[in-house]
PDB file of C-alpha atoms in Angstrom:
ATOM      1  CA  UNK A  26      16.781  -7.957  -8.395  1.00 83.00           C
ATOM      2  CA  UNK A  27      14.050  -8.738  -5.960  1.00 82.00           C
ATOM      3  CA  UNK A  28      10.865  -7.430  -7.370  1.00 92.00           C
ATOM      4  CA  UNK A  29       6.933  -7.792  -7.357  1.00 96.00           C
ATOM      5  CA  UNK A  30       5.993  -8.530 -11.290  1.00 96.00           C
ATOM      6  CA  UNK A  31       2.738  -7.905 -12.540  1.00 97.00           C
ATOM      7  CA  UNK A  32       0.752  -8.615 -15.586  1.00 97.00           C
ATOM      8  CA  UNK A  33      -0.743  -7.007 -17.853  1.00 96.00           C
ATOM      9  CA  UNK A  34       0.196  -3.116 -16.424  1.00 95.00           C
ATOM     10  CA  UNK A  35      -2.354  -1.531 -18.544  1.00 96.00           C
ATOM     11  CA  UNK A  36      -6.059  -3.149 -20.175  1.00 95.00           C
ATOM     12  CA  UNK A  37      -8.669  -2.236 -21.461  1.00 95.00           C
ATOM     13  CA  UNK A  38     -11.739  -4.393 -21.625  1.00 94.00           C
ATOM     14  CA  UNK A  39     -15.510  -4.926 -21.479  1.00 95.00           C
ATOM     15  CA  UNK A  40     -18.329  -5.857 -19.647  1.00 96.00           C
ATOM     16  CA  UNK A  41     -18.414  -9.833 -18.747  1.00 95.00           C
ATOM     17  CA  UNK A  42     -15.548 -11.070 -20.593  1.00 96.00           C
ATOM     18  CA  UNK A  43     -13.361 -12.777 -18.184  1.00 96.00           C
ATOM     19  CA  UNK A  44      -9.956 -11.500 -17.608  1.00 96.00           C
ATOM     20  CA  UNK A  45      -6.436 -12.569 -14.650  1.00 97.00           C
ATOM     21  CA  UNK A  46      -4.527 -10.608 -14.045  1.00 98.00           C
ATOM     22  CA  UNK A  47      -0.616 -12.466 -12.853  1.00 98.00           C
ATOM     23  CA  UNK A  48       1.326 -11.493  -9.691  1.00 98.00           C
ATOM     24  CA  UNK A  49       4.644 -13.034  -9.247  1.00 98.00           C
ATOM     25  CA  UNK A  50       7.346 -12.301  -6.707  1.00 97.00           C
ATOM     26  CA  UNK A  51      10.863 -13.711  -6.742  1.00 96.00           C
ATOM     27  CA  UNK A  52      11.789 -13.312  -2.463  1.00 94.00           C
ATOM     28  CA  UNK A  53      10.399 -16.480  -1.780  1.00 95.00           C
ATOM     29  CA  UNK A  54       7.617 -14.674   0.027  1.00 94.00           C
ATOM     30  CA  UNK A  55       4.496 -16.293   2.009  1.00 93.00           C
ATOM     31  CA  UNK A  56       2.150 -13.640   1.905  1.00 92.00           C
ATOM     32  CA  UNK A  57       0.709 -11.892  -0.681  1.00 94.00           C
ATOM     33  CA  UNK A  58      -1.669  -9.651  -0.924  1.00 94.00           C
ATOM     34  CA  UNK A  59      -3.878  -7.764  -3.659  1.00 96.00           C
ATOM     35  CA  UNK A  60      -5.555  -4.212  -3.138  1.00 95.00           C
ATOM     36  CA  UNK A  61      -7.038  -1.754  -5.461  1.00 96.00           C
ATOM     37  CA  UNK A  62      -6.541   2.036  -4.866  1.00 92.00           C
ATOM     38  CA  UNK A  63      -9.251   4.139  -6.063  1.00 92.00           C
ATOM     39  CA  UNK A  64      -8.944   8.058  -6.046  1.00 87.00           C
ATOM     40  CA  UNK A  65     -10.151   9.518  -2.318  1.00 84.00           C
ATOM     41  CA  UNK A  66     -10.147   6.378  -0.887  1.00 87.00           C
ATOM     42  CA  UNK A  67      -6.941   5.238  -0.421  1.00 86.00           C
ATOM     43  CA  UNK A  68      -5.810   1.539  -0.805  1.00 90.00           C
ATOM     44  CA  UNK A  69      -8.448  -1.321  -0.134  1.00 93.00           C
ATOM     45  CA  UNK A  70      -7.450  -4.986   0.179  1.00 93.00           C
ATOM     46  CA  UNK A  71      -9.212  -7.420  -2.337  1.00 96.00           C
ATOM     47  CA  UNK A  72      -7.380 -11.051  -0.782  1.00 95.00           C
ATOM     48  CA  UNK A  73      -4.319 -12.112   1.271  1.00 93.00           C
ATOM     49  CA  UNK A  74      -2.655 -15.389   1.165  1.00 93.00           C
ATOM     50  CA  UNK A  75      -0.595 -16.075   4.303  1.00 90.00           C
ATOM     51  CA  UNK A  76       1.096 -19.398   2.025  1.00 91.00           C
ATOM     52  CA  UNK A  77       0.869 -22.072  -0.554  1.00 94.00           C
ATOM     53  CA  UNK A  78      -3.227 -23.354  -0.994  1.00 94.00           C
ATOM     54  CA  UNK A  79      -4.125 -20.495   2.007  1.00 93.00           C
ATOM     55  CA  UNK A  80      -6.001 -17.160   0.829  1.00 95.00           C
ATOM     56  CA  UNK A  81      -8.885 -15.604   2.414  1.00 93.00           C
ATOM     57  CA  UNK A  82     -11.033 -12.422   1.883  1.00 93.00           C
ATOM     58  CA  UNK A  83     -10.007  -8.909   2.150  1.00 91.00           C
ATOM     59  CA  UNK A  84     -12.430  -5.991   2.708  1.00 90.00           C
ATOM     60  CA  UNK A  85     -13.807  -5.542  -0.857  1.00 95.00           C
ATOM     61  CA  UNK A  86     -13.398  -9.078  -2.306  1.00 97.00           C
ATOM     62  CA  UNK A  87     -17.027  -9.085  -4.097  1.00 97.00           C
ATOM     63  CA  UNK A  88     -16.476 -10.084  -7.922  1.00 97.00           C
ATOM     64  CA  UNK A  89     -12.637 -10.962  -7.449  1.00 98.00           C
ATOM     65  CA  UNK A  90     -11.424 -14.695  -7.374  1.00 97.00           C
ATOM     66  CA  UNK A  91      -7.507 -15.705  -6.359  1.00 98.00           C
ATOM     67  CA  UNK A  92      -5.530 -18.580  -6.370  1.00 96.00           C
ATOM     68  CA  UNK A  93      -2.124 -19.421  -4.908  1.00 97.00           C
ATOM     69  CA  UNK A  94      -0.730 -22.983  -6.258  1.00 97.00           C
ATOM     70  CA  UNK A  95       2.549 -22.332  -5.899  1.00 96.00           C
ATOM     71  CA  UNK A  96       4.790 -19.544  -3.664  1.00 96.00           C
ATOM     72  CA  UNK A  97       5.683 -17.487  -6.196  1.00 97.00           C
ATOM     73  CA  UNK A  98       2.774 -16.922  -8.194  1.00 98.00           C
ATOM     74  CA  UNK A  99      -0.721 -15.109  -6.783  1.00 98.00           C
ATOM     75  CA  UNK A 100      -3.210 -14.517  -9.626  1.00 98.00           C
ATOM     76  CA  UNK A 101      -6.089 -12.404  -9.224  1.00 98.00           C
ATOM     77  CA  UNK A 102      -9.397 -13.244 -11.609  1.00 98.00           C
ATOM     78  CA  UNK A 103     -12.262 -11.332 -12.489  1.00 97.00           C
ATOM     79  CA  UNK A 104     -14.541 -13.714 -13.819  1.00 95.00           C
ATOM     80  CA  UNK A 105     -17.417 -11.415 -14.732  1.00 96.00           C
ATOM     81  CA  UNK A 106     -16.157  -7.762 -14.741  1.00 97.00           C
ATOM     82  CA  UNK A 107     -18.377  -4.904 -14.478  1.00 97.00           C
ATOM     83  CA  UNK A 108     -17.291  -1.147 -14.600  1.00 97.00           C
ATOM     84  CA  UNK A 109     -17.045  -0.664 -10.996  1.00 96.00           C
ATOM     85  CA  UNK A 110     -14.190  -2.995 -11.197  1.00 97.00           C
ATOM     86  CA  UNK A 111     -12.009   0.143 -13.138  1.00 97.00           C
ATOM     87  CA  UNK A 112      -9.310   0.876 -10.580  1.00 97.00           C
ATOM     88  CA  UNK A 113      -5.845   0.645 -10.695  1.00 94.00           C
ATOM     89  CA  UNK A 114      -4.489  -3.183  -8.939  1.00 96.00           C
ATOM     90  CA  UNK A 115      -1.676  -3.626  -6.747  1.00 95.00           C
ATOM     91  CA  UNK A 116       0.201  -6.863  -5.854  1.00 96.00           C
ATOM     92  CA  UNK A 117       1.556  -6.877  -2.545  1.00 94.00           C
ATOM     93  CA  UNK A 118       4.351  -9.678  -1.054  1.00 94.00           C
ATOM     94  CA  UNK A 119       6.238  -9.579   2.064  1.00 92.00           C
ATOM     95  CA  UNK A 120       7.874 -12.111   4.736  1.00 89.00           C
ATOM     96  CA  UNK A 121       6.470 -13.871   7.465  1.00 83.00           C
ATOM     97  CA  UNK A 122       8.659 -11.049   9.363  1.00 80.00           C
ATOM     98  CA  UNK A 123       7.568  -8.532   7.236  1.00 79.00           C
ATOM     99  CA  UNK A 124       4.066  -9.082   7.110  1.00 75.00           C
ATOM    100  CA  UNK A 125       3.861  -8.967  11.050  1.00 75.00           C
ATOM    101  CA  UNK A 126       6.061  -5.439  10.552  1.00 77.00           C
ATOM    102  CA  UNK A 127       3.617  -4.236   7.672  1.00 78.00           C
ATOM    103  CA  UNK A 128       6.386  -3.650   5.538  1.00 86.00           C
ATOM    104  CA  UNK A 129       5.605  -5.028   1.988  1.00 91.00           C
ATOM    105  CA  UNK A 130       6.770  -4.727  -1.647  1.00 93.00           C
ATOM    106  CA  UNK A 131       4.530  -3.540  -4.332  1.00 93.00           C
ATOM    107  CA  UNK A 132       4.294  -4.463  -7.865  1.00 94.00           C
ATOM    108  CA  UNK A 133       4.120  -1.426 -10.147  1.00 92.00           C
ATOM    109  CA  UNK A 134       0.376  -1.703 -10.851  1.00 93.00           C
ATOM    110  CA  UNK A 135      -2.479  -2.960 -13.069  1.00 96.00           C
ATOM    111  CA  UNK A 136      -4.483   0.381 -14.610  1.00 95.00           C
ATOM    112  CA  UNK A 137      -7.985  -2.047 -15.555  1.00 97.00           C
ATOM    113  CA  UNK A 138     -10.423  -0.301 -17.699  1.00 97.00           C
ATOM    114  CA  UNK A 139     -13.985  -2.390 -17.985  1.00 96.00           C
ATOM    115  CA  UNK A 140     -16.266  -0.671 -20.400  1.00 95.00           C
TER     116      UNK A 140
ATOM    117  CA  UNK B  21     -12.306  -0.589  14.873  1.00 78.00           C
ATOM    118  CA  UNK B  22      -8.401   1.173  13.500  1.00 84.00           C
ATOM    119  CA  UNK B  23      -8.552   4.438  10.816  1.00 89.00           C
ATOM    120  CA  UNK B  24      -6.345   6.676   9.493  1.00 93.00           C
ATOM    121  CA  UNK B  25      -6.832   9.924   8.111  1.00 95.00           C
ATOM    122  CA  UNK B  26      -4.887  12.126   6.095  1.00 96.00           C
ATOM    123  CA  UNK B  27      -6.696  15.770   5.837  1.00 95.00           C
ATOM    124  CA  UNK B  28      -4.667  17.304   3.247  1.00 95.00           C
ATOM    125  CA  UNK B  29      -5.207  15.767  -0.170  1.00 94.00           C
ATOM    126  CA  UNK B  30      -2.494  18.143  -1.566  1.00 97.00           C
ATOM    127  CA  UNK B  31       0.505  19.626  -0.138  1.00 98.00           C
ATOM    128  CA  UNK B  32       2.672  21.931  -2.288  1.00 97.00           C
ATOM    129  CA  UNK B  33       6.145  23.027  -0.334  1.00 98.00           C
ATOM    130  CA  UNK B  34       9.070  25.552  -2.326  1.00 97.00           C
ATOM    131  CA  UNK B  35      12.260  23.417  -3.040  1.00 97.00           C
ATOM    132  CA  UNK B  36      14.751  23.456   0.197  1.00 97.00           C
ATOM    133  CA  UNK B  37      11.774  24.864   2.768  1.00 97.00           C
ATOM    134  CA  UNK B  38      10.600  21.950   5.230  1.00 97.00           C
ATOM    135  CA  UNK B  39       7.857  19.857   4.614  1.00 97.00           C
ATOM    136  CA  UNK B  40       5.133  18.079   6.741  1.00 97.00           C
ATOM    137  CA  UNK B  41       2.469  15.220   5.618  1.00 98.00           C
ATOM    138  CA  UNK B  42      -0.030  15.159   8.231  1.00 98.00           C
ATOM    139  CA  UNK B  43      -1.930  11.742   9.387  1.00 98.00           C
ATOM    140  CA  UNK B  44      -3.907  10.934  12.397  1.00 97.00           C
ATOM    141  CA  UNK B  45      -5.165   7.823  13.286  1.00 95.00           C
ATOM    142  CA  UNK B  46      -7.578   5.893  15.463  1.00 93.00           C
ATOM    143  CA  UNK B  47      -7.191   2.696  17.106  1.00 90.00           C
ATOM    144  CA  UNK B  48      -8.524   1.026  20.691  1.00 87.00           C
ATOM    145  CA  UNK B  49      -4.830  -0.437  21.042  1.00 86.00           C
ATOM    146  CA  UNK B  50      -1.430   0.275  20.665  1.00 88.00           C
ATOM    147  CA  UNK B  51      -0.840   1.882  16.742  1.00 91.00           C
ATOM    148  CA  UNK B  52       1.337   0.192  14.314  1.00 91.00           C
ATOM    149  CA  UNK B  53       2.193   2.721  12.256  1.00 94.00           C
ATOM    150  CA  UNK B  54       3.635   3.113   8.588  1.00 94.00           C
ATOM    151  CA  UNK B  55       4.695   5.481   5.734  1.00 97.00           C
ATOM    152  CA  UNK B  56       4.744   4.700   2.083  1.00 96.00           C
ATOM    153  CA  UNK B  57       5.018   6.476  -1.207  1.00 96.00           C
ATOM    154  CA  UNK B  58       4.122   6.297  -4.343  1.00 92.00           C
ATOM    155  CA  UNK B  59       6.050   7.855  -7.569  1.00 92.00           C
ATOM    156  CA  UNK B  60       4.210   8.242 -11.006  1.00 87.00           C
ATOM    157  CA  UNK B  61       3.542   4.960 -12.815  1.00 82.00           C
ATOM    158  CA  UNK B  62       5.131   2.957  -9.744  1.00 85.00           C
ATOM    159  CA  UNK B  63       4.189   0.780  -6.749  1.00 86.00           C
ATOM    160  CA  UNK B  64       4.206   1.679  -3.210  1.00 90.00           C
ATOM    161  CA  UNK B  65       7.306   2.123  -1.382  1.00 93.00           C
ATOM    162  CA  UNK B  66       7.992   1.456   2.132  1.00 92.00           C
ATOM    163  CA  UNK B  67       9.616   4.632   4.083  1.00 95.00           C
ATOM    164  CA  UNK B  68       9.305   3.589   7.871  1.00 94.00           C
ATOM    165  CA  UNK B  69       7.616   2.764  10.987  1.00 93.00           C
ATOM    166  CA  UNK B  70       6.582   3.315  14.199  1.00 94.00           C
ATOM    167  CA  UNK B  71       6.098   0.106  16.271  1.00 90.00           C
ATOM    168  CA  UNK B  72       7.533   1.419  19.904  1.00 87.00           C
ATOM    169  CA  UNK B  73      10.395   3.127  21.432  1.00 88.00           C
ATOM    170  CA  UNK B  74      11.343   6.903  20.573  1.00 91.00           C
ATOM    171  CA  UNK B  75       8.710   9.279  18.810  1.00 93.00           C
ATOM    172  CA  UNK B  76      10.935  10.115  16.234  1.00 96.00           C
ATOM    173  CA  UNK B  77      11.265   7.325  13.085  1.00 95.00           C
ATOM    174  CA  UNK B  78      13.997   7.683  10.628  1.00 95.00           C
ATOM    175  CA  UNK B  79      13.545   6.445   7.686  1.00 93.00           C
ATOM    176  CA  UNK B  80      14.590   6.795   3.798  1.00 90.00           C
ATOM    177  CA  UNK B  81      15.481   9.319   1.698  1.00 91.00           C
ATOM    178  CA  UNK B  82      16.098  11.555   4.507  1.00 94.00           C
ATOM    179  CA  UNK B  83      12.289  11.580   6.078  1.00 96.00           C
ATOM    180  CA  UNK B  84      11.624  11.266   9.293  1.00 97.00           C
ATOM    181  CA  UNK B  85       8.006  10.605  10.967  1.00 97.00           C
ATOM    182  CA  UNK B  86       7.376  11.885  14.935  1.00 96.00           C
ATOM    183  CA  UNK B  87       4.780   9.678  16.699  1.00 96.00           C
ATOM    184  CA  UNK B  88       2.549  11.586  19.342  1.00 96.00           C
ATOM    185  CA  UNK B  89       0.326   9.810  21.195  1.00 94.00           C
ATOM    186  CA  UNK B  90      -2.130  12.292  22.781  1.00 95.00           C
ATOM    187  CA  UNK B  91      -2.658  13.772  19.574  1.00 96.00           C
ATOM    188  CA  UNK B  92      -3.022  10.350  17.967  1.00 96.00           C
ATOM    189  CA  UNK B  93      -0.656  11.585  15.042  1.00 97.00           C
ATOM    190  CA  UNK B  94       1.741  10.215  13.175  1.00 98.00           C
ATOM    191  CA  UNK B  95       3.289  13.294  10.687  1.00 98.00           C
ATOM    192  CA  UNK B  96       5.852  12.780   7.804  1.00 98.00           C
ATOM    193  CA  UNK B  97       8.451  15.228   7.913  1.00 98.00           C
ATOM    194  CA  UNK B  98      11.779  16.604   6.111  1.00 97.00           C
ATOM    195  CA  UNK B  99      14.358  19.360   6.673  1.00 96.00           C
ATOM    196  CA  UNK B 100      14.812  20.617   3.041  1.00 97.00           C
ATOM    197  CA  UNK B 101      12.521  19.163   0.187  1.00 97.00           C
ATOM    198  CA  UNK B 102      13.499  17.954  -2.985  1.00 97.00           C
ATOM    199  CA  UNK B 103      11.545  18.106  -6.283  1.00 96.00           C
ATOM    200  CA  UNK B 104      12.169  14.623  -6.563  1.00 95.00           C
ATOM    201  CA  UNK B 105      10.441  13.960  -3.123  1.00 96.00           C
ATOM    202  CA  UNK B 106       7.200  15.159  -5.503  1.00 96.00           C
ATOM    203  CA  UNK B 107       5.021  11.883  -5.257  1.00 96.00           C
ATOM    204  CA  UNK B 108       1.646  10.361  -3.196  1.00 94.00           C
ATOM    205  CA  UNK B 109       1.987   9.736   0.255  1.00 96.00           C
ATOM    206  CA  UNK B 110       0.241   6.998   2.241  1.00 95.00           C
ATOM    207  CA  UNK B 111      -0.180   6.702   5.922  1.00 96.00           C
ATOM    208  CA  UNK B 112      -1.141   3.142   7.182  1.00 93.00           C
ATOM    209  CA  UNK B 113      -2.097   1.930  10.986  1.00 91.00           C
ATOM    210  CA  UNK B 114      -2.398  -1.719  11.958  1.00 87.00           C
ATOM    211  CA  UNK B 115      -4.047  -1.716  15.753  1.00 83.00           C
ATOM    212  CA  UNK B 116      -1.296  -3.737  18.033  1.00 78.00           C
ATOM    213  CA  UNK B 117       0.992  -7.178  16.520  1.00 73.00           C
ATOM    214  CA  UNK B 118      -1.129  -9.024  14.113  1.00 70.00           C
ATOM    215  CA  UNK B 119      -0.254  -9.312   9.911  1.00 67.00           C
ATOM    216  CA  UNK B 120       0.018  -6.742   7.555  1.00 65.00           C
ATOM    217  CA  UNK B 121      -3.629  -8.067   6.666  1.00 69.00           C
ATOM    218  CA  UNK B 122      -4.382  -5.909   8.899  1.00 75.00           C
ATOM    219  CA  UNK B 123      -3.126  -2.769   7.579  1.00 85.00           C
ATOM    220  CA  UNK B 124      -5.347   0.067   7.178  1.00 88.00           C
ATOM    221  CA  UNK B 125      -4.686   3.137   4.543  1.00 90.00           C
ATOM    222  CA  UNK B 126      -5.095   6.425   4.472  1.00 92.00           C
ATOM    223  CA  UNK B 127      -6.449   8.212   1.299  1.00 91.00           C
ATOM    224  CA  UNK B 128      -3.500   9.661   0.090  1.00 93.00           C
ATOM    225  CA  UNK B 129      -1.864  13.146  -0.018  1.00 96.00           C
ATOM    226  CA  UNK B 130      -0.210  14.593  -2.980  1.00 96.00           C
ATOM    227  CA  UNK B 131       3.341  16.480  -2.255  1.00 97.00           C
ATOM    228  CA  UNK B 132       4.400  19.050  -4.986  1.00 97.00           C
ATOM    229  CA  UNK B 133       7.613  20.420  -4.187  1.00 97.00           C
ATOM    230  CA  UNK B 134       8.418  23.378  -6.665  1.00 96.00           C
ATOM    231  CA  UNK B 135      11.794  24.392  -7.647  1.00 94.00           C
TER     232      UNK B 135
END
């Protein structure tokens, strides 16, 4: 089943203790993507990657870190986090095709808590 | 600079009346336009799009979309609702061909259909 997996769905933790949380789609995308989605304010990306070694920033990518070492796998790191960072997290993947369509497939979500 | 706006945060419809998710957008090119929901505890789910040709998109689960360009708006629509069509909706514009880096959400509107 093609799918967007991420990891963990639901944390809690607190301030300053470093946490990643794993993206991995099986479609043998290139891009992937990760936003957060914050009540009233819709969803707002954090980082892209358009392929292997290639990311760059999104529109609110302050206090986020990503990597993408291989295809598959597009981890998103909080190296310091501070409450603002509570949101819920979504993975995104898609095509070359589909990213030029702006049709993408979502994971299911991260709910982060940061006391 | 592209937008979208969706003015309703909630929308509650009767089971098997019609229902309408507004969205109007703002772009200096030609709109890319997108639909997506969201069920409880899930990701985002792509519906359809508007990228040219006629006004009216069909897309899943019976919803259709109608594209007007001097009102720069971009509505969801359905015949009959369903209480399972109960979920967040998300309009999304990209301005012209690009990535779906590019893509732009609205805030959200919350459809209640009641049996």
């Amino acid at each position: 089943e093609a799918q967007v997996t991420q990891n963990p769905r639901y944390l809690i933790t607190v301030t300053g203790k470093k946490l990643t949380v794993t993206c991995s789609q099986n479609m043998n995308h290139e891009y992937m993507s990760w936003y957060r989605q914050d009540p009233g304010l819709g969803l707002r990306q954090i980082y892209y990657s358009m392929n292997v070694e290639v990311t760059d920033k999104g529109d609110v990518p302050e206090g986020y870190k990503v990597s993408r070492k291989e295809k598959r796998n597009f981890p998103l790191i909080l190296e310091s986090p501070s409450p603002n960072q509570t949101s819920l997290y979504f993975c995104a993947s898609s095509s070359r095709q589909g990213a030029n369509t702006g049709e993408l497939f979502f994971g299911e979500g991260s709910r982060l808590t940061v006391l | 600079a592209q937008s979208v706006a969706q003015p309703e945060d909630q929308v509650n419809v009767a089971e098997g009346n019609p229902l309408t998710v507004k969205c109007t957008y703002s772009v200096s090119g030609n709109p890319y336009l997108f639909w997506y929901v969201q069920y409880p505890n899930r990701g985002l789910q792509f519906l359809l799009k508007y990228i040219t040709g006629d006004n009216l998109v069909k897309g899943s689960y019976g919803f259709e979309a109608e594209f007007n360009k001097s009102q720069t708006s971009f509505h969801l629509k359905k015949p009959s609702a369903l209480v399972s069509d109960s979920a967040l909706y998300f309009c999304a514009v990209r301005d012209g061909p690009g990535s779906a880096r590019q893509l732009t959400f609205g805030s959200g509107t919350q459809l209640t259909v009641l049996p």
